[in-house]
Amino acid sequence: MEKLLCPSMMCANFGNLEQEVRELEEAGIDIFHLDVMDGQFVPNFGMGLQDITYVCRQASVPVDVHLMIENPGNYVELYISLGARILYVHPESEVHVTRTLQKIRDKGAEAGIAVNPGTAVATIKPLLPFVSYVMVMGVNPGFAGQSYLDPVNEKIEELVGLKTQYGFRLMLDGACSPERIARLNQVGVDGFVLGTSALFGEKDTYREIILRLREL
Ligand code: DX5
Ligand code: ZN
């Protein structure tokens, strides 16, 4: 299966979001990745409701929302009503994660878990029957432009070994450079969140970059 390329829109040029969305779609991206932060679960703030509403309206490809917030179960309906097709919640941020994952599916979206660098596979294994996506954080969540945490590679290999049994897609979020995309796609990672390490802030056009990433 062709790898999924998911631009992290918190890194986009908000001076012309309409053009960014259009050019990224024309470049052939698969899913828009929208980071939501509450200043509690992570010490930062991400995209607001208006930003998310706008991207969902403009986009003709699916939009995912990465909820880096406490108690995400309280906001499932809200983000789905704005147009999110995939919701990622952190198991570290929710007491009853399974109920939240079931709620996401019951409300018609796809459920995913985003897994912090310090969370073991054994901890999230009971959640695997309830998700369509497992997104491994390659960095501490909340900020773009960070360095990759190499110990995450062991967790990635462990999760690759569980993909067939549970039928989820394995994604990486954080420090997805072209070299890391090439290597981890070979290992079995199905999709990558593209931020400052591969896509934004480069001199080439989005189309040129995406074409190169497709060939990796
Ligand atoms: C991390 C964010 C991502 C990503 C940004 O919390 O979810 O948006 O790290 O990409 P990089 O790491 O390449 O700047
Ligand atoms: Zn993210």
mmCIF file of C-alpha atoms and ligand atoms in Angstrom:
data_model
loop_
_atom_site.group_PDB
_atom_site.id
_atom_site.type_symbol
_atom_site.label_atom_id
_atom_site.label_comp_id
_atom_site.label_asym_id
_atom_site.label_seq_id
_atom_site.Cartn_x
_atom_site.Cartn_y
_atom_site.Cartn_z
ATOM 1 C CA MET A 1 0.000 0.000 0.000
ATOM 2 C CA GLU A 2 1.299 3.482 -0.871
ATOM 3 C CA LYS A 3 2.396 5.394 2.249
ATOM 4 C CA LEU A 4 0.033 8.062 3.592
ATOM 5 C CA LEU A 5 1.435 11.607 3.559
ATOM 6 C CA CYS A 6 -0.276 13.888 6.077
ATOM 7 C CA PRO A 7 0.778 17.564 6.265
ATOM 8 C CA SER A 8 0.697 19.000 9.792
ATOM 9 C CA MET A 9 -1.241 22.199 9.210
ATOM 10 C CA MET A 10 -0.003 23.887 12.376
ATOM 11 C CA CYS A 11 3.201 24.343 10.349
ATOM 12 C CA ALA A 12 1.397 25.870 7.338
ATOM 13 C CA ASN A 13 1.427 29.501 6.283
ATOM 14 C CA PHE A 14 -1.659 30.907 8.009
ATOM 15 C CA GLY A 15 -1.283 34.048 5.948
ATOM 16 C CA ASN A 16 -2.956 32.200 3.118
ATOM 17 C CA LEU A 17 -4.530 29.025 4.413
ATOM 18 C CA GLU A 18 -6.790 28.712 1.364
ATOM 19 C CA GLN A 19 -3.785 28.593 -0.973
ATOM 20 C CA GLU A 20 -1.907 26.222 1.346
ATOM 21 C CA VAL A 21 -4.806 23.769 1.368
ATOM 22 C CA ARG A 22 -5.238 24.002 -2.398
ATOM 23 C CA GLU A 23 -1.534 23.601 -3.217
ATOM 24 C CA LEU A 24 -1.108 20.690 -0.806
ATOM 25 C CA GLU A 25 -4.082 18.879 -2.321
ATOM 26 C CA GLU A 26 -2.776 19.552 -5.839
ATOM 27 C CA ALA A 27 0.575 18.145 -4.675
ATOM 28 C CA GLY A 28 -1.244 14.898 -3.873
ATOM 29 C CA ILE A 29 -1.298 14.684 -0.064
ATOM 30 C CA ASP A 30 -3.590 12.089 1.550
ATOM 31 C CA ILE A 31 -4.861 13.457 4.885
ATOM 32 C CA PHE A 32 -4.667 16.898 6.526
ATOM 33 C CA HIS A 33 -3.314 16.561 10.077
ATOM 34 C CA LEU A 34 -4.679 19.160 12.503
ATOM 35 C CA ASP A 35 -3.086 19.487 15.942
ATOM 36 C CA VAL A 36 -5.307 20.546 18.851
ATOM 37 C CA MET A 37 -3.702 21.448 22.178
ATOM 38 C CA ASP A 38 -5.151 22.721 25.472
ATOM 39 C CA GLY A 39 -2.084 24.000 27.316
ATOM 40 C CA GLN A 40 -2.674 21.261 29.929
ATOM 41 C CA PHE A 41 -1.962 17.887 28.321
ATOM 42 C CA VAL A 42 0.828 19.641 26.402
ATOM 43 C CA PRO A 43 2.339 23.048 27.288
ATOM 44 C CA ASN A 44 1.244 24.652 24.018
ATOM 45 C CA PHE A 45 -1.799 25.633 21.954
ATOM 46 C CA GLY A 46 -2.532 24.402 18.442
ATOM 47 C CA MET A 47 -5.227 25.009 15.878
ATOM 48 C CA GLY A 48 -8.490 26.658 16.864
ATOM 49 C CA LEU A 49 -12.047 25.710 15.994
ATOM 50 C CA GLN A 50 -12.227 28.283 13.201
ATOM 51 C CA ASP A 51 -9.006 26.964 11.635
ATOM 52 C CA ILE A 52 -10.364 23.417 11.755
ATOM 53 C CA THR A 53 -13.736 24.422 10.372
ATOM 54 C CA TYR A 54 -12.024 26.228 7.514
ATOM 55 C CA VAL A 55 -9.702 23.372 6.550
ATOM 56 C CA CYS A 56 -12.532 20.817 6.731
ATOM 57 C CA ARG A 57 -14.679 22.988 4.447
ATOM 58 C CA GLN A 58 -11.860 23.569 1.953
ATOM 59 C CA ALA A 59 -10.464 20.045 1.898
ATOM 60 C CA SER A 60 -11.597 17.345 -0.505
ATOM 61 C CA VAL A 61 -9.359 14.753 1.198
ATOM 62 C CA PRO A 62 -9.940 13.483 4.763
ATOM 63 C CA VAL A 63 -8.961 15.583 7.777
ATOM 64 C CA ASP A 64 -7.633 14.067 10.980
ATOM 65 C CA VAL A 65 -7.597 15.842 14.347
ATOM 66 C CA HIS A 66 -4.840 15.024 16.834
ATOM 67 C CA LEU A 67 -6.298 15.774 20.257
ATOM 68 C CA MET A 68 -3.452 16.646 22.589
ATOM 69 C CA ILE A 69 -5.944 17.627 25.292
ATOM 70 C CA GLU A 70 -7.189 16.315 28.637
ATOM 71 C CA ASN A 71 -10.450 14.321 28.572
ATOM 72 C CA PRO A 72 -10.856 14.265 24.781
ATOM 73 C CA GLY A 73 -14.023 12.155 25.165
ATOM 74 C CA ASN A 74 -15.880 15.363 26.055
ATOM 75 C CA TYR A 75 -15.151 16.839 22.608
ATOM 76 C CA VAL A 76 -15.630 13.948 20.194
ATOM 77 C CA GLU A 77 -18.962 15.199 18.832
ATOM 78 C CA LEU A 78 -17.624 18.730 18.482
ATOM 79 C CA TYR A 79 -14.670 17.826 16.265
ATOM 80 C CA ILE A 80 -16.676 15.368 14.210
ATOM 81 C CA SER A 81 -19.349 18.042 13.687
ATOM 82 C CA LEU A 82 -16.609 20.336 12.315
ATOM 83 C CA GLY A 83 -15.732 17.680 9.713
ATOM 84 C CA ALA A 84 -12.943 15.576 11.227
ATOM 85 C CA ARG A 85 -12.948 12.086 9.694
ATOM 86 C CA ILE A 86 -10.268 10.609 11.982
ATOM 87 C CA LEU A 87 -9.814 11.470 15.661
ATOM 88 C CA TYR A 88 -6.592 10.633 17.473
ATOM 89 C CA VAL A 89 -6.760 10.613 21.267
ATOM 90 C CA HIS A 90 -3.883 10.045 23.695
ATOM 91 C CA PRO A 91 -4.546 7.079 26.016
ATOM 92 C CA GLU A 92 -2.519 9.038 28.586
ATOM 93 C CA SER A 93 -5.203 11.778 28.611
ATOM 94 C CA GLU A 94 -8.354 9.760 29.237
ATOM 95 C CA VAL A 95 -9.455 7.478 32.072
ATOM 96 C CA HIS A 96 -11.976 5.513 29.963
ATOM 97 C CA VAL A 97 -10.129 5.435 26.614
ATOM 98 C CA THR A 98 -12.078 2.463 25.240
ATOM 99 C CA ARG A 99 -15.376 4.273 25.750
ATOM 100 C CA THR A 100 -14.018 7.312 23.912
ATOM 101 C CA LEU A 101 -12.757 5.195 21.013
ATOM 102 C CA GLN A 102 -16.150 3.467 20.753
ATOM 103 C CA LYS A 103 -17.859 6.877 20.836
ATOM 104 C CA ILE A 104 -15.702 8.137 17.938
ATOM 105 C CA ARG A 105 -16.758 5.148 15.847
ATOM 106 C CA ASP A 106 -20.399 5.373 16.956
ATOM 107 C CA LYS A 107 -20.428 8.984 15.749
ATOM 108 C CA GLY A 108 -19.180 7.912 12.311
ATOM 109 C CA ALA A 109 -15.481 8.784 12.405
ATOM 110 C CA GLU A 110 -12.393 6.567 12.450
ATOM 111 C CA ALA A 111 -10.663 6.091 15.821
ATOM 112 C CA GLY A 112 -6.933 6.374 16.437
ATOM 113 C CA ILE A 113 -4.608 6.502 19.398
ATOM 114 C CA ALA A 114 -1.558 8.763 19.526
ATOM 115 C CA VAL A 115 1.093 7.218 21.762
ATOM 116 C CA ASN A 116 3.601 9.273 23.765
ATOM 117 C CA PRO A 117 7.276 8.311 23.637
ATOM 118 C CA GLY A 118 7.110 7.006 27.220
ATOM 119 C CA THR A 119 4.060 4.772 26.722
ATOM 120 C CA ALA A 120 4.766 1.070 26.183
ATOM 121 C CA VAL A 121 3.080 -1.168 23.625
ATOM 122 C CA ALA A 122 1.919 -3.432 26.463
ATOM 123 C CA THR A 123 -0.045 -0.493 27.879
ATOM 124 C CA ILE A 124 -1.975 0.174 24.681
ATOM 125 C CA LYS A 125 -2.358 -3.401 23.420
ATOM 126 C CA PRO A 126 -5.892 -3.738 24.951
ATOM 127 C CA LEU A 127 -6.938 -0.722 22.837
ATOM 128 C CA LEU A 128 -5.855 -2.179 19.492
ATOM 129 C CA PRO A 129 -9.209 -3.900 18.759
ATOM 130 C CA PHE A 130 -10.891 -0.471 18.970
ATOM 131 C CA VAL A 131 -8.722 1.567 16.598
ATOM 132 C CA SER A 132 -8.116 1.925 12.858
ATOM 133 C CA TYR A 133 -4.908 3.937 13.375
ATOM 134 C CA VAL A 134 -2.022 3.854 15.842
ATOM 135 C CA MET A 135 0.102 7.008 15.664
ATOM 136 C CA VAL A 136 3.472 6.779 17.377
ATOM 137 C CA MET A 137 4.903 10.091 18.603
ATOM 138 C CA GLY A 138 8.486 10.413 17.444
ATOM 139 C CA VAL A 139 8.889 13.480 19.627
ATOM 140 C CA ASN A 140 7.406 14.765 22.873
ATOM 141 C CA PRO A 141 3.981 16.017 21.741
ATOM 142 C CA GLY A 142 3.124 19.668 21.403
ATOM 143 C CA PHE A 143 5.812 21.317 19.341
ATOM 144 C CA ALA A 144 7.138 21.199 15.799
ATOM 145 C CA GLY A 145 10.847 21.276 15.028
ATOM 146 C CA GLN A 146 12.020 18.847 17.715
ATOM 147 C CA SER A 147 14.623 16.082 17.489
ATOM 148 C CA TYR A 148 13.544 12.480 16.966
ATOM 149 C CA LEU A 149 13.671 10.168 19.999
ATOM 150 C CA ASP A 150 15.498 7.065 18.752
ATOM 151 C CA PRO A 151 14.155 4.691 21.469
ATOM 152 C CA VAL A 152 10.776 5.002 19.713
ATOM 153 C CA ASN A 153 12.136 2.764 16.927
ATOM 154 C CA GLU A 154 11.841 -0.320 19.126
ATOM 155 C CA LYS A 155 8.169 0.457 19.799
ATOM 156 C CA ILE A 156 7.562 0.925 16.064
ATOM 157 C CA GLU A 157 8.981 -2.516 15.275
ATOM 158 C CA GLU A 158 6.848 -4.077 18.016
ATOM 159 C CA LEU A 159 3.697 -2.444 16.625
ATOM 160 C CA VAL A 160 4.528 -3.481 13.053
ATOM 161 C CA GLY A 161 4.373 -7.052 14.359
ATOM 162 C CA LEU A 162 0.789 -6.482 15.587
ATOM 163 C CA LYS A 163 -0.639 -4.732 12.487
ATOM 164 C CA THR A 164 -1.932 -7.831 10.743
ATOM 165 C CA GLN A 165 -3.510 -9.317 13.869
ATOM 166 C CA TYR A 166 -5.427 -6.117 14.728
ATOM 167 C CA GLY A 167 -5.802 -4.513 11.287
ATOM 168 C CA PHE A 168 -4.664 -0.974 12.135
ATOM 169 C CA ARG A 169 -2.546 1.450 10.095
ATOM 170 C CA LEU A 170 0.687 2.515 11.795
ATOM 171 C CA MET A 171 1.502 6.228 11.599
ATOM 172 C CA LEU A 172 4.433 8.367 12.799
ATOM 173 C CA ASP A 173 4.078 11.930 14.071
ATOM 174 C CA GLY A 174 7.124 14.030 14.818
ATOM 175 C CA ALA A 175 10.469 14.682 13.093
ATOM 176 C CA CYS A 176 9.444 12.781 9.930
ATOM 177 C CA SER A 177 12.443 13.627 7.726
ATOM 178 C CA PRO A 178 12.807 12.158 4.196
ATOM 179 C CA GLU A 179 15.539 9.788 5.412
ATOM 180 C CA ARG A 180 13.398 8.598 8.337
ATOM 181 C CA ILE A 181 10.332 8.202 6.087
ATOM 182 C CA ALA A 182 12.328 6.068 3.645
ATOM 183 C CA ARG A 183 13.706 3.839 6.400
ATOM 184 C CA LEU A 184 10.551 3.441 8.489
ATOM 185 C CA ASN A 185 8.321 2.881 5.462
ATOM 186 C CA GLN A 186 10.551 -0.106 4.688
ATOM 187 C CA VAL A 187 10.135 -1.268 8.308
ATOM 188 C CA GLY A 188 6.317 -1.147 7.964
ATOM 189 C CA VAL A 189 5.097 2.314 8.967
ATOM 190 C CA ASP A 190 2.058 3.141 6.810
ATOM 191 C CA GLY A 191 1.891 6.931 7.092
ATOM 192 C CA PHE A 192 3.766 10.036 8.156
ATOM 193 C CA VAL A 193 2.862 13.454 9.574
ATOM 194 C CA LEU A 194 4.814 16.006 7.537
ATOM 195 C CA GLY A 195 5.935 19.142 9.381
ATOM 196 C CA THR A 196 9.133 21.189 9.394
ATOM 197 C CA SER A 197 11.342 18.086 8.956
ATOM 198 C CA ALA A 198 10.197 17.326 5.414
ATOM 199 C CA LEU A 199 7.615 19.727 4.008
ATOM 200 C CA PHE A 200 7.180 23.208 5.487
ATOM 201 C CA GLY A 201 9.823 25.928 5.292
ATOM 202 C CA GLU A 202 11.556 24.297 2.322
ATOM 203 C CA LYS A 203 12.511 26.189 -0.858
ATOM 204 C CA ASP A 204 10.946 23.660 -3.261
ATOM 205 C CA THR A 205 7.233 23.629 -4.064
ATOM 206 C CA TYR A 206 4.899 21.263 -2.214
ATOM 207 C CA ARG A 207 4.391 19.356 -5.453
ATOM 208 C CA GLU A 208 8.151 18.823 -5.917
ATOM 209 C CA ILE A 209 8.571 17.722 -2.307
ATOM 210 C CA ILE A 210 5.586 15.364 -2.277
ATOM 211 C CA LEU A 211 6.695 13.795 -5.573
ATOM 212 C CA ARG A 212 10.131 13.144 -4.043
ATOM 213 C CA LEU A 213 8.605 11.683 -0.887
ATOM 214 C CA ARG A 214 6.392 9.426 -2.988
ATOM 215 C CA GLU A 215 9.466 7.928 -4.639
ATOM 216 C CA LEU A 216 11.200 7.071 -1.355
HETATM 217 C C1 DX5 B 1 4.067 17.347 17.167
HETATM 218 C C2 DX5 B 1 3.155 17.747 16.044
HETATM 219 C C3 DX5 B 1 3.547 17.606 14.610
HETATM 220 C C4 DX5 B 1 4.936 17.499 14.179
HETATM 221 C C5 DX5 B 1 5.452 18.655 13.336
HETATM 222 O O1 DX5 B 1 3.325 17.472 18.360
HETATM 223 O O2 DX5 B 1 2.020 16.889 16.170
HETATM 224 O O3 DX5 B 1 2.883 18.620 13.962
HETATM 225 O O4 DX5 B 1 5.869 17.279 15.165
HETATM 226 O O5 DX5 B 1 6.434 18.175 12.456
HETATM 227 P P1 DX5 B 1 8.006 18.311 12.699
HETATM 228 O O6 DX5 B 1 8.310 17.541 13.934
HETATM 229 O O7 DX5 B 1 8.588 17.703 11.430
HETATM 230 O O8 DX5 B 1 8.307 19.793 12.816
HETATM 231 ZN ZN ZN B 2 0.148 15.775 15.546
#
